[in-house]
mmCIF file of C-alpha atoms in Angstrom:
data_model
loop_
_atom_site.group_PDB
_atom_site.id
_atom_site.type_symbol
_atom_site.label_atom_id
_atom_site.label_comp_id
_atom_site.label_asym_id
_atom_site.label_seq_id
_atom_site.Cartn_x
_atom_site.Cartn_y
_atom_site.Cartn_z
ATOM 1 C CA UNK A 81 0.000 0.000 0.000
ATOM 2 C CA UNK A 82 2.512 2.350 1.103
ATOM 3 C CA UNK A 83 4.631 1.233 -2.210
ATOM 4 C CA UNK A 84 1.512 2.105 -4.627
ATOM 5 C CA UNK A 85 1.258 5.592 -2.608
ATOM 6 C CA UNK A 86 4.732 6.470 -3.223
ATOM 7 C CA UNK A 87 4.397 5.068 -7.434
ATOM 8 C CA UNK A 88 1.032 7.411 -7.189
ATOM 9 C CA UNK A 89 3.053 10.432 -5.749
ATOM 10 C CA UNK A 90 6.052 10.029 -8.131
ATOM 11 C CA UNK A 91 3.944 10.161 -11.196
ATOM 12 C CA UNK A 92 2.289 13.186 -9.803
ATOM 13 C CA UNK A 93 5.521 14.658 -9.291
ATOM 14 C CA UNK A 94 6.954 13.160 -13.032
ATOM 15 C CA UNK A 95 3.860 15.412 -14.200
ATOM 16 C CA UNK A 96 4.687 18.518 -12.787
ATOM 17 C CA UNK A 97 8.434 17.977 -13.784
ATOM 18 C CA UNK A 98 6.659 17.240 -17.788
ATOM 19 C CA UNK A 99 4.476 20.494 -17.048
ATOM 20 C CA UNK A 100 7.792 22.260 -15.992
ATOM 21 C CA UNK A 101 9.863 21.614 -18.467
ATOM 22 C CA UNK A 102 7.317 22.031 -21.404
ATOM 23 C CA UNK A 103 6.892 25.544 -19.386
ATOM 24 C CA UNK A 104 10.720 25.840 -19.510
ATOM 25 C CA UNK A 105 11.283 24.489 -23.117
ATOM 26 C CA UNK A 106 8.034 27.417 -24.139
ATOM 27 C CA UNK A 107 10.219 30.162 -22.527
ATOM 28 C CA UNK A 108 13.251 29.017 -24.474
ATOM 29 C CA UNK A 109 11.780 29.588 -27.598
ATOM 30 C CA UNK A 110 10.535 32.741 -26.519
ATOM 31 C CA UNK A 111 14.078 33.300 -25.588
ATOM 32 C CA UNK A 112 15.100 32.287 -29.422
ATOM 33 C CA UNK A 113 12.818 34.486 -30.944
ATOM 34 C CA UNK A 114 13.720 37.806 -28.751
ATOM 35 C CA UNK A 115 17.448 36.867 -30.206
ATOM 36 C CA UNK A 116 16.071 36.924 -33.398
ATOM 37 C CA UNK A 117 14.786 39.970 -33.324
ATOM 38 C CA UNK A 118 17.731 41.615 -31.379
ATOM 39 C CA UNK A 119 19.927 40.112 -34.410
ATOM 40 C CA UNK A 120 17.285 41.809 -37.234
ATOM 41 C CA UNK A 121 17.801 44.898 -34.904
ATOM 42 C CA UNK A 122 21.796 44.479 -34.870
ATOM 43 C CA UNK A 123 21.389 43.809 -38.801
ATOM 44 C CA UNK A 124 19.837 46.824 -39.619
ATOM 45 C CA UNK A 125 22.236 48.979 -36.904
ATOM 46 C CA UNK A 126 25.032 47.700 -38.847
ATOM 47 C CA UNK A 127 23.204 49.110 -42.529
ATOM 48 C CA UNK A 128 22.287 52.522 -40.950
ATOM 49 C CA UNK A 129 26.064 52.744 -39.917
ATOM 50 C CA UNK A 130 27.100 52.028 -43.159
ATOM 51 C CA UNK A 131 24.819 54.675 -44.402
ATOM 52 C CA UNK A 132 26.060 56.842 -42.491
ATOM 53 C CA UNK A 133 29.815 56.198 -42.646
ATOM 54 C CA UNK A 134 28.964 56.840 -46.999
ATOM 55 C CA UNK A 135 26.891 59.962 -46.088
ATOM 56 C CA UNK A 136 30.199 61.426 -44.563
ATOM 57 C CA UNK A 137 32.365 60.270 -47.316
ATOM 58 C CA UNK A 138 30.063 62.027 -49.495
ATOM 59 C CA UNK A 139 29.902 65.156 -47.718
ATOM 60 C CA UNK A 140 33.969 65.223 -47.120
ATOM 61 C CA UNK A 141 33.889 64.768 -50.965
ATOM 62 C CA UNK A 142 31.914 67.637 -51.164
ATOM 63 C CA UNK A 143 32.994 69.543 -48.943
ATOM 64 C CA UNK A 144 36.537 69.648 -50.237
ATOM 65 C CA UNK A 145 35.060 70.325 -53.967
ATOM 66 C CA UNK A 146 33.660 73.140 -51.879
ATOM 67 C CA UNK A 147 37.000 74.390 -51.147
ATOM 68 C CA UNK A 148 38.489 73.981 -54.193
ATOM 69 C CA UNK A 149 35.836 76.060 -55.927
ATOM 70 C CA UNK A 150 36.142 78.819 -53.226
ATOM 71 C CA UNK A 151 40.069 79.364 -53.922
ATOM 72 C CA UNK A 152 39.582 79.178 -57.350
ATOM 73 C CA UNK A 153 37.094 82.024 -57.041
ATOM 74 C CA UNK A 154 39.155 83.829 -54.721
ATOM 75 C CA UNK A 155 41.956 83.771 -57.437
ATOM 76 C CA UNK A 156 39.826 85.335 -59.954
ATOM 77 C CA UNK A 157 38.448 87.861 -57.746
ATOM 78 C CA UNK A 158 42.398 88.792 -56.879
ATOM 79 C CA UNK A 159 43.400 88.679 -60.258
ATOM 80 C CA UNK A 160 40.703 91.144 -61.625
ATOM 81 C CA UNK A 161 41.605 93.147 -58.212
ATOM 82 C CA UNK A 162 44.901 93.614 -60.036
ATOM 83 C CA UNK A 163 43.655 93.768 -63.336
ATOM 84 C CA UNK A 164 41.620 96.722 -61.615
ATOM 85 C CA UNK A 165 45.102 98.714 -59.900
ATOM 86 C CA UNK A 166 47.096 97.822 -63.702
ATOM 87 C CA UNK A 167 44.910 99.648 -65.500
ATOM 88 C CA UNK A 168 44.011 102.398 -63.109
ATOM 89 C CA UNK A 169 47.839 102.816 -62.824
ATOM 90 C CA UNK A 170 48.085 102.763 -66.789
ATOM 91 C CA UNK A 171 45.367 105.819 -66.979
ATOM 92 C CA UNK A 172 46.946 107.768 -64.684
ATOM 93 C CA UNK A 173 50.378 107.845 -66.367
ATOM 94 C CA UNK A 174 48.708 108.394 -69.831
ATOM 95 C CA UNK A 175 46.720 111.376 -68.846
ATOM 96 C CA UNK A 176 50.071 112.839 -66.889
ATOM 97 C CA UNK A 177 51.516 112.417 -70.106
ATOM 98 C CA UNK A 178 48.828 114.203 -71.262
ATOM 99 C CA UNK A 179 48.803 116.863 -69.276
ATOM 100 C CA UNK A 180 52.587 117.516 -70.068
ATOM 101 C CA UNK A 181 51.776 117.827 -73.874
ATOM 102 C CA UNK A 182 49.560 120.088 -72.690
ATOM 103 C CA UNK A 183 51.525 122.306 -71.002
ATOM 104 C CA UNK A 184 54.378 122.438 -73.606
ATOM 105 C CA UNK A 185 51.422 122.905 -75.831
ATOM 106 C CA UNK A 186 50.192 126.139 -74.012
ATOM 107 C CA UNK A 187 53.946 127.187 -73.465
ATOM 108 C CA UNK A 188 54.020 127.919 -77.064
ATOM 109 C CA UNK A 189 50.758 129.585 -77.880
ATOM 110 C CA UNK A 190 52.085 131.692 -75.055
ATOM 111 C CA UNK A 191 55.206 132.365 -76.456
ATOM 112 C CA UNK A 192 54.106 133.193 -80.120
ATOM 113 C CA UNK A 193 51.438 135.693 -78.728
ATOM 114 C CA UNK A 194 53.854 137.838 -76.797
ATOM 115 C CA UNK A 195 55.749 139.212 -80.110
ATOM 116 C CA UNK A 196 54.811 142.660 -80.002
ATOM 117 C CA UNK A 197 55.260 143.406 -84.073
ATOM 118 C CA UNK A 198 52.948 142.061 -86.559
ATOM 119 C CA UNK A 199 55.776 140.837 -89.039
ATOM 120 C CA UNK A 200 57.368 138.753 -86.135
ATOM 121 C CA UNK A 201 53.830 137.669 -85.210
ATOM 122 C CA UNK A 202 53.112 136.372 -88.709
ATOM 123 C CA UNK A 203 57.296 134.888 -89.654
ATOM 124 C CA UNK A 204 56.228 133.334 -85.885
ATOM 125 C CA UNK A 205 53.166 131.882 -86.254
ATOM 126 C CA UNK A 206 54.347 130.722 -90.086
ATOM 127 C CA UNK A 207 57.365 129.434 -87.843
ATOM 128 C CA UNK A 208 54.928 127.533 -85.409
ATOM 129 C CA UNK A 209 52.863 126.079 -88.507
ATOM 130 C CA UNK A 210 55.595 124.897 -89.986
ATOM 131 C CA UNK A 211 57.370 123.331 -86.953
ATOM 132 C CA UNK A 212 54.646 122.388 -84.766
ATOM 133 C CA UNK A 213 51.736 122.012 -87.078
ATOM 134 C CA UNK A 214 52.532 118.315 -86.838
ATOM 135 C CA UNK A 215 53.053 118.295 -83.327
ATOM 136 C CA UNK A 216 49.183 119.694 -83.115
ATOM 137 C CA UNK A 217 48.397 117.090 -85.330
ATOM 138 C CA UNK A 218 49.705 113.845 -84.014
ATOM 139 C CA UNK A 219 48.304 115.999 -80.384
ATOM 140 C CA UNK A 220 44.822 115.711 -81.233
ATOM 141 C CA UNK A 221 45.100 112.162 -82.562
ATOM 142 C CA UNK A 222 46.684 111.176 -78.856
ATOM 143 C CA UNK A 223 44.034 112.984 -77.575
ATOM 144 C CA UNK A 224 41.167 111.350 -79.993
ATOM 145 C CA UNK A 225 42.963 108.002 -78.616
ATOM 146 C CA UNK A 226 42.774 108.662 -75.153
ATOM 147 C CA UNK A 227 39.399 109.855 -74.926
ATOM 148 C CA UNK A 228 38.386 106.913 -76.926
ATOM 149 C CA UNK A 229 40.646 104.857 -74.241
ATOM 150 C CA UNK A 230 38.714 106.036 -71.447
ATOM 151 C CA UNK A 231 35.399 105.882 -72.993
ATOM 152 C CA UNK A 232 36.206 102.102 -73.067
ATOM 153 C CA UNK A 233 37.421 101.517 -70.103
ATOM 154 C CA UNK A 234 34.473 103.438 -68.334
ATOM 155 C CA UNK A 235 31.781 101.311 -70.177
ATOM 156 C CA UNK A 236 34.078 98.247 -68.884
ATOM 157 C CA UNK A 237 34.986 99.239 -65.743
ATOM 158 C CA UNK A 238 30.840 98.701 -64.572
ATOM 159 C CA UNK A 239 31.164 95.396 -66.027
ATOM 160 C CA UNK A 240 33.955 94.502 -64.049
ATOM 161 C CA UNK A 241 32.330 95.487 -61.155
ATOM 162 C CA UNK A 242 29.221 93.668 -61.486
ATOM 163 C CA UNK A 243 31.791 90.207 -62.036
ATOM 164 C CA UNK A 244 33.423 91.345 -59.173
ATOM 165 C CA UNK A 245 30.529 91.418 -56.985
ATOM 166 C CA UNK A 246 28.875 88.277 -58.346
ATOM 167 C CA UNK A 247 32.096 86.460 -57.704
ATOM 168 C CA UNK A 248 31.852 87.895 -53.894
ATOM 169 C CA UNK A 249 28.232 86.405 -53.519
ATOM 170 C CA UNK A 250 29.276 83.377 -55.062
ATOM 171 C CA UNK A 251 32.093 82.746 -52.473
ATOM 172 C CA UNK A 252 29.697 84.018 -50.162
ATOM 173 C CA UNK A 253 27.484 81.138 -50.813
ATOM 174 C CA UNK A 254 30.090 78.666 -50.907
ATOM 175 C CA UNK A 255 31.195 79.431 -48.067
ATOM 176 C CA UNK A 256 27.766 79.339 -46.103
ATOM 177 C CA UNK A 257 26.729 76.049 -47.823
ATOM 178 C CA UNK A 258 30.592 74.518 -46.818
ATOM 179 C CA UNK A 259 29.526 75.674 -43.234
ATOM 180 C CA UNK A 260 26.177 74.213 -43.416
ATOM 181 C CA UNK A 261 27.692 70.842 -44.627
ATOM 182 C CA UNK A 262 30.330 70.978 -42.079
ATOM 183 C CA UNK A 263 27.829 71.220 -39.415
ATOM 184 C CA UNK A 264 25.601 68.509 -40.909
ATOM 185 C CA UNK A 265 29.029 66.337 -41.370
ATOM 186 C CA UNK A 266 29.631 67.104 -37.386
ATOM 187 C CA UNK A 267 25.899 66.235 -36.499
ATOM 188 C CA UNK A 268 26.306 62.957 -38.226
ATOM 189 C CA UNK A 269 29.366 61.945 -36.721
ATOM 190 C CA UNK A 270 27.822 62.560 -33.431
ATOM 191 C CA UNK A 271 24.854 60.630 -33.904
ATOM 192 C CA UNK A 272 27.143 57.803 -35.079
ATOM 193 C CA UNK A 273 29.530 57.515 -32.252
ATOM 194 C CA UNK A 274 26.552 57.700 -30.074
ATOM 195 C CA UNK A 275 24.480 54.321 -32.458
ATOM 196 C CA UNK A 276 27.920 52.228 -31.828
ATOM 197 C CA UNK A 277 28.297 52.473 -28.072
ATOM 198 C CA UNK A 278 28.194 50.243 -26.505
ATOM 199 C CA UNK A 279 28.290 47.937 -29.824
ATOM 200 C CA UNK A 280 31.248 46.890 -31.720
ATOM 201 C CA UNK A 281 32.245 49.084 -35.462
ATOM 202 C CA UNK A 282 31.328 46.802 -38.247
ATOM 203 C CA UNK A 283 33.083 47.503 -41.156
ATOM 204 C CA UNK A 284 30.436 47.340 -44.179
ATOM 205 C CA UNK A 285 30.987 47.849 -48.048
ATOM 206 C CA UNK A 286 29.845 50.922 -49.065
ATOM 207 C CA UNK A 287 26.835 52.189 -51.920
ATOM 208 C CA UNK A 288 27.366 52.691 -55.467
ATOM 209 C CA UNK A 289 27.561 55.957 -57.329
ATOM 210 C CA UNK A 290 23.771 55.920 -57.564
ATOM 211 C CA UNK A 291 23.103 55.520 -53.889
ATOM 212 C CA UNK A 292 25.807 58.156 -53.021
ATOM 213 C CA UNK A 293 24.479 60.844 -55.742
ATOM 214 C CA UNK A 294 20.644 60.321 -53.880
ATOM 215 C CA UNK A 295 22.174 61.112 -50.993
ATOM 216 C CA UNK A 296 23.913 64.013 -51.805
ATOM 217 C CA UNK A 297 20.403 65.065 -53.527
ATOM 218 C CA UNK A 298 18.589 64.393 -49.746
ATOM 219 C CA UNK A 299 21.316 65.864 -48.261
ATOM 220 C CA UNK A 300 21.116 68.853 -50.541
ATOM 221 C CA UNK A 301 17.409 69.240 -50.312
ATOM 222 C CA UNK A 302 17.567 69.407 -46.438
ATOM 223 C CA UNK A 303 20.380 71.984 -46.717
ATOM 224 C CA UNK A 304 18.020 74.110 -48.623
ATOM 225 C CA UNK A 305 14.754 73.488 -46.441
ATOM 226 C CA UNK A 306 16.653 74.190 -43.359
ATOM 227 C CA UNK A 307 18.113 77.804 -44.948
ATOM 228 C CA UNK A 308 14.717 78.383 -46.398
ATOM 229 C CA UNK A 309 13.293 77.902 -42.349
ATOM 230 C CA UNK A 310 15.790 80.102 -40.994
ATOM 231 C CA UNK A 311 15.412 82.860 -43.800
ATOM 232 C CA UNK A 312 13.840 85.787 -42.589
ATOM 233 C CA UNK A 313 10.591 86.969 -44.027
ATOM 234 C CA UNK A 314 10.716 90.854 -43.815
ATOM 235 C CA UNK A 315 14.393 91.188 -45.097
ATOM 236 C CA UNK A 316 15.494 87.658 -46.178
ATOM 237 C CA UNK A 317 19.016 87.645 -44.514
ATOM 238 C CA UNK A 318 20.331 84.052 -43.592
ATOM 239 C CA UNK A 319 19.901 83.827 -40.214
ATOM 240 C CA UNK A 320 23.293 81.541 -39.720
ATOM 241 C CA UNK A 321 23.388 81.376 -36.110
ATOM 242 C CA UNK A 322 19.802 79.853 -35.817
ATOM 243 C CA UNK A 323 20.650 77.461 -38.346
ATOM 244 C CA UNK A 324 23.828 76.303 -36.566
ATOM 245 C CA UNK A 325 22.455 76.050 -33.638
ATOM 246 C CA UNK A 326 19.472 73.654 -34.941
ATOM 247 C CA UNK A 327 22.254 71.368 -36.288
ATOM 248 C CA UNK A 328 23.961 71.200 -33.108
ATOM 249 C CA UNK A 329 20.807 69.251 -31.772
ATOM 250 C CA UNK A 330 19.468 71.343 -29.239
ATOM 251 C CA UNK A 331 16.765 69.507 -28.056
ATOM 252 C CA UNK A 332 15.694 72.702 -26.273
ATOM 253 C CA UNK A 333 15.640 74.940 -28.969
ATOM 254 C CA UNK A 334 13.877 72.737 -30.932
ATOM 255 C CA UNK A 335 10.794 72.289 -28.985
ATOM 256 C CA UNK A 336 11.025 76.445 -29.241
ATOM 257 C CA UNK A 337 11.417 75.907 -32.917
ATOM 258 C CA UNK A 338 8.612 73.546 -33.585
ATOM 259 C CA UNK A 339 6.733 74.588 -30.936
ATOM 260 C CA UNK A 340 3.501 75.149 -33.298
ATOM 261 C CA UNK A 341 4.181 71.704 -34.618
ATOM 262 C CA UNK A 342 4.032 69.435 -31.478
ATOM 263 C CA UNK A 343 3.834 69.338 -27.832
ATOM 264 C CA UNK A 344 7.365 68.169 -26.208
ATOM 265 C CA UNK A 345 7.509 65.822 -23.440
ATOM 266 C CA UNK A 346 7.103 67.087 -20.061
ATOM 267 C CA UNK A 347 10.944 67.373 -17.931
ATOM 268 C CA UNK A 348 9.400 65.124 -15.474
ATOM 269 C CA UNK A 349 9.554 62.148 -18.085
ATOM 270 C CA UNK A 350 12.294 63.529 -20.384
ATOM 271 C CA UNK A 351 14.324 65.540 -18.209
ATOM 272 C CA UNK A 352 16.864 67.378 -21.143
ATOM 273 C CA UNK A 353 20.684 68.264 -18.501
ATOM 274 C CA UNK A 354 20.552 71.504 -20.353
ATOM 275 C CA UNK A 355 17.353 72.346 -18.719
ATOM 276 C CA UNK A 356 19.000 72.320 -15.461
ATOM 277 C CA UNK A 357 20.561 75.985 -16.567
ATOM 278 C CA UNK A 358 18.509 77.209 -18.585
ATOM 279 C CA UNK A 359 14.752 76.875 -16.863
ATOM 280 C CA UNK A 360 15.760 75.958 -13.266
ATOM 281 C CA UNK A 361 12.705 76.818 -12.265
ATOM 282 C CA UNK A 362 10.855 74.090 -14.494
ATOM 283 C CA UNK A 363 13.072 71.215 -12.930
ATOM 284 C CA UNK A 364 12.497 68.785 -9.698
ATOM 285 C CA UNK A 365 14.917 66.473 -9.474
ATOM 286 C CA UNK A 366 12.634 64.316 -6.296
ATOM 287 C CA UNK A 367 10.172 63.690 -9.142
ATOM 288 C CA UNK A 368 12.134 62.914 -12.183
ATOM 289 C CA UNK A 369 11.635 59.776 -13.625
ATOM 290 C CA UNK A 370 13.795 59.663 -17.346
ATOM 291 C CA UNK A 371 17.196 61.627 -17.729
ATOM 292 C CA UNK A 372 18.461 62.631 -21.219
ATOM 293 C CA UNK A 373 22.304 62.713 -21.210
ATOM 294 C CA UNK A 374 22.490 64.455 -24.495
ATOM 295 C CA UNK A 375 24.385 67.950 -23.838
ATOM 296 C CA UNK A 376 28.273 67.647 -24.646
ATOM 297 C CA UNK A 377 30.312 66.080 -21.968
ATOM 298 C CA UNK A 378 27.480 64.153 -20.430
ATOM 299 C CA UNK A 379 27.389 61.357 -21.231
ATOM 300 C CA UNK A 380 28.562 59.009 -18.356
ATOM 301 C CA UNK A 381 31.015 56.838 -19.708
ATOM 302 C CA UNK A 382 32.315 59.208 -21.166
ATOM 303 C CA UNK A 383 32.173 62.167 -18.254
ATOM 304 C CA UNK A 384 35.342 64.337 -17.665
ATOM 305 C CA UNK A 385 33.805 67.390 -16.316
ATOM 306 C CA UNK A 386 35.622 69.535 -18.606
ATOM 307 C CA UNK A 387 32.832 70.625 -20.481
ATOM 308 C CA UNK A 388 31.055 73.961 -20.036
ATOM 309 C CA UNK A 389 28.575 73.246 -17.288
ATOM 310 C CA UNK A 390 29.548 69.222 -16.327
ATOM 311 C CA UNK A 391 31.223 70.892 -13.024
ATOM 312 C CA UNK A 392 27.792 71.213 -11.392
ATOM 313 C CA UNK A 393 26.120 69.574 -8.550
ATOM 314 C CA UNK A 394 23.451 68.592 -9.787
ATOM 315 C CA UNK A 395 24.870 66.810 -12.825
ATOM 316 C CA UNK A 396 27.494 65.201 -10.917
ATOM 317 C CA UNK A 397 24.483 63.719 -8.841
ATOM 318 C CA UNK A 398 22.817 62.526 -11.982
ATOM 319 C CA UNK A 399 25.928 60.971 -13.201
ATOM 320 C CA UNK A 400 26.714 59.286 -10.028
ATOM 321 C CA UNK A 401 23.265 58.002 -10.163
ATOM 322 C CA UNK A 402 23.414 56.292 -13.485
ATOM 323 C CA UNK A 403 26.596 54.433 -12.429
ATOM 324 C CA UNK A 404 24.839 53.328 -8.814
ATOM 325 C CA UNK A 405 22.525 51.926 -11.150
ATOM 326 C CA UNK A 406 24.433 50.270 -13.572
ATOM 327 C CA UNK A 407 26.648 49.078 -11.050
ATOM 328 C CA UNK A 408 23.814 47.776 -8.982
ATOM 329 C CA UNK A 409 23.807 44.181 -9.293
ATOM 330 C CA UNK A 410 20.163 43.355 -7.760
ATOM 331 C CA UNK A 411 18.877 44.980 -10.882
ATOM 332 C CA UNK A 412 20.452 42.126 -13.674
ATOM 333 C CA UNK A 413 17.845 39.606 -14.662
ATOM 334 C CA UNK A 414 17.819 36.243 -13.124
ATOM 335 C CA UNK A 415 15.265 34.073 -14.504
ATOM 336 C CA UNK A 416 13.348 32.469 -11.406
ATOM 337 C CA UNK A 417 13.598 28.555 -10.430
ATOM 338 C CA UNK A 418 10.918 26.800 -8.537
ATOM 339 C CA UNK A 419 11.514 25.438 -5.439
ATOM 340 C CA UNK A 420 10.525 22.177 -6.106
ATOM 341 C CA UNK A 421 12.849 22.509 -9.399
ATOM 342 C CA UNK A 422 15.193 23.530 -7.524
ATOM 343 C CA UNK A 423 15.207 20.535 -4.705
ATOM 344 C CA UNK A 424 14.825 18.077 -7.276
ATOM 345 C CA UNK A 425 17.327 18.952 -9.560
ATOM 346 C CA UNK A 426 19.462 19.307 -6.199
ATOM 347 C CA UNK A 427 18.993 15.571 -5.583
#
């Protein structure tokens, strides 16, 4: 009897192990497919990266065809700055030359008038005919040339000007777009360094031509839209230092820039570090419940407190507290054993 009680009892307890380990066999194939999906997740880290490691080729490309084109405008602008002095320099000796002629010119006339009798006046002025009446001659030609001379140079002289200054807006353009690319080239490196922590760098083969020259298009595009946005309406002057500071990622400014567009979260739940200085009065540290380390210099692992603003209290306190947590080892997950699991395997 006590033998068929103690078959009954291990059967029960061969069905709750069965039950158990179907249980445990259910949650390792949940297991499998959450690593399946974290490797579809790595998979498609590892193709942004590569995106983005061709977007900054492209815009390093670009940005040195940038500078290329900028000192090849600045030579032309210096050489027709010289072009400019030569021939200013060449009309002011011609018309001292002039003036000279001139002079010796008048010096004669003078000289021919003050003979008192009329028989020396005409045996002089029959003199001066003979002698200088080619000299007058060859005189008014110079003079015929020179005016001619400068009536040409004035009617190119405005042209030259208006090359000038297009030139000038040109590199003026280059040179905003190169520091618009530069900043979008900086923004992207940031938001790359920050996608590989704390994963490995996978080097992946990069796009074609054709995926590189849509790119650049995208890339150009949102260079446009984003001068466009910070153009002023009244007077249309590009408004530079609002468009560098969107690029820099300001999470702040840009719930002040879109704030028409969408309602940001509230501090309490997406508590920005920069908010710390800036609205201090918006901030209570007993009731946050998310942090955003995105300001420069604060992210943990990587804290020096070198950075403008990383010497404070309160952000040493929030950096301290990420590492109690991280360090914290109650918090890993341990999957839970059953006691009776646990005894039997024990035996």
């Amino acid at each position: 009897m006590v033998k068929k009680q103690r078959v009954v009892g291990l059967k029960k307890r061969i069905e709750i192990l069965q039950s158990e380990v179907e249980s445990a066999n259910a949650e390792l194939e949940d297991a499998k497919r959450i690593k399946e999906v974290a490797e579809e997740e790595l998979n498609g880290y590892e193709v942004e990266l590569s995106l983005n490691d061709a977007t900054i080729q492209s815009l390093e490309a670009r940005i040195a065809l940038l500078h290329d084109e900028i000192s090849t405008v600045g030579n032309e602008v210096e050489a027709l700055k010289n072009k400019e002095g030569l021939l200013r320099d060449q009309f002011i000796s011609q018309m001292e030359e002039l003036n000279k002629e001139i002079r010796e010119f008048q010096k004669v006339t003078s000289n021919v008038g003050g003979n008192g009798d009329s028989t020396g006046i005409t045996k002089n002025v029959k003199v001066f005919e003979g002698g200088y009446g080619a000299d007058s001659e060859a005189i008014k030609d110079m003079l015929s040339d020179v005016n001619s001379q400068i009536a040409i140079e004035e009617e190119g002289y405005p042209a030259e000007q208006n090359i000038q200054t297009q030139l000038q807006k040109e590199l003026d353009e280059y040179e905003k777009k190169m520091s618009l690319m530069e900043a979008i080239t900086d923004r992207t490196n940031s938001v790359q360094a920050l996608a590989r922590y704390p994963y490995l760098h996978y080097h992946v083969s990069l796009m074609d031509n054709k995926q590189t020259s849509e790119l650049e298009q995208i890339l150009a595009s949102l260079g446009e839209e984003l001068q466009k946005r910070c153009r002023c309406q009244n007077c249309h002057a590009e408004n530079l230092e609002i468009l560098s500071l969107l690029l820099q990622g300001d999470e702040d400014f840009l719930n002040m820039f879109f704030e028409k567009v969408f309602k940001p979260v509230p501090p309490v739940y997406n508590l920005i570090l920069s908010v710390l200085w800036r609205h201090p009065g918006n901030v209570d540290l007993e009731s946050v419940k998310v942090v955003h380390y995105c300001p420069a210099g604060s992210k943990p692992w990587r804290y020096t407190g070198e950075e403008p603003n990383m010497d404070r209290e309160d952000v040493k306190m929030l950096i301290n507290k990420w590492w109690d947590i991280y360090n914290d080892e109650s918090l890993d997950f341990k999957p839970e054993i059953p006691e009776d699991l646990e005894e039997t395997l024990s035996k």
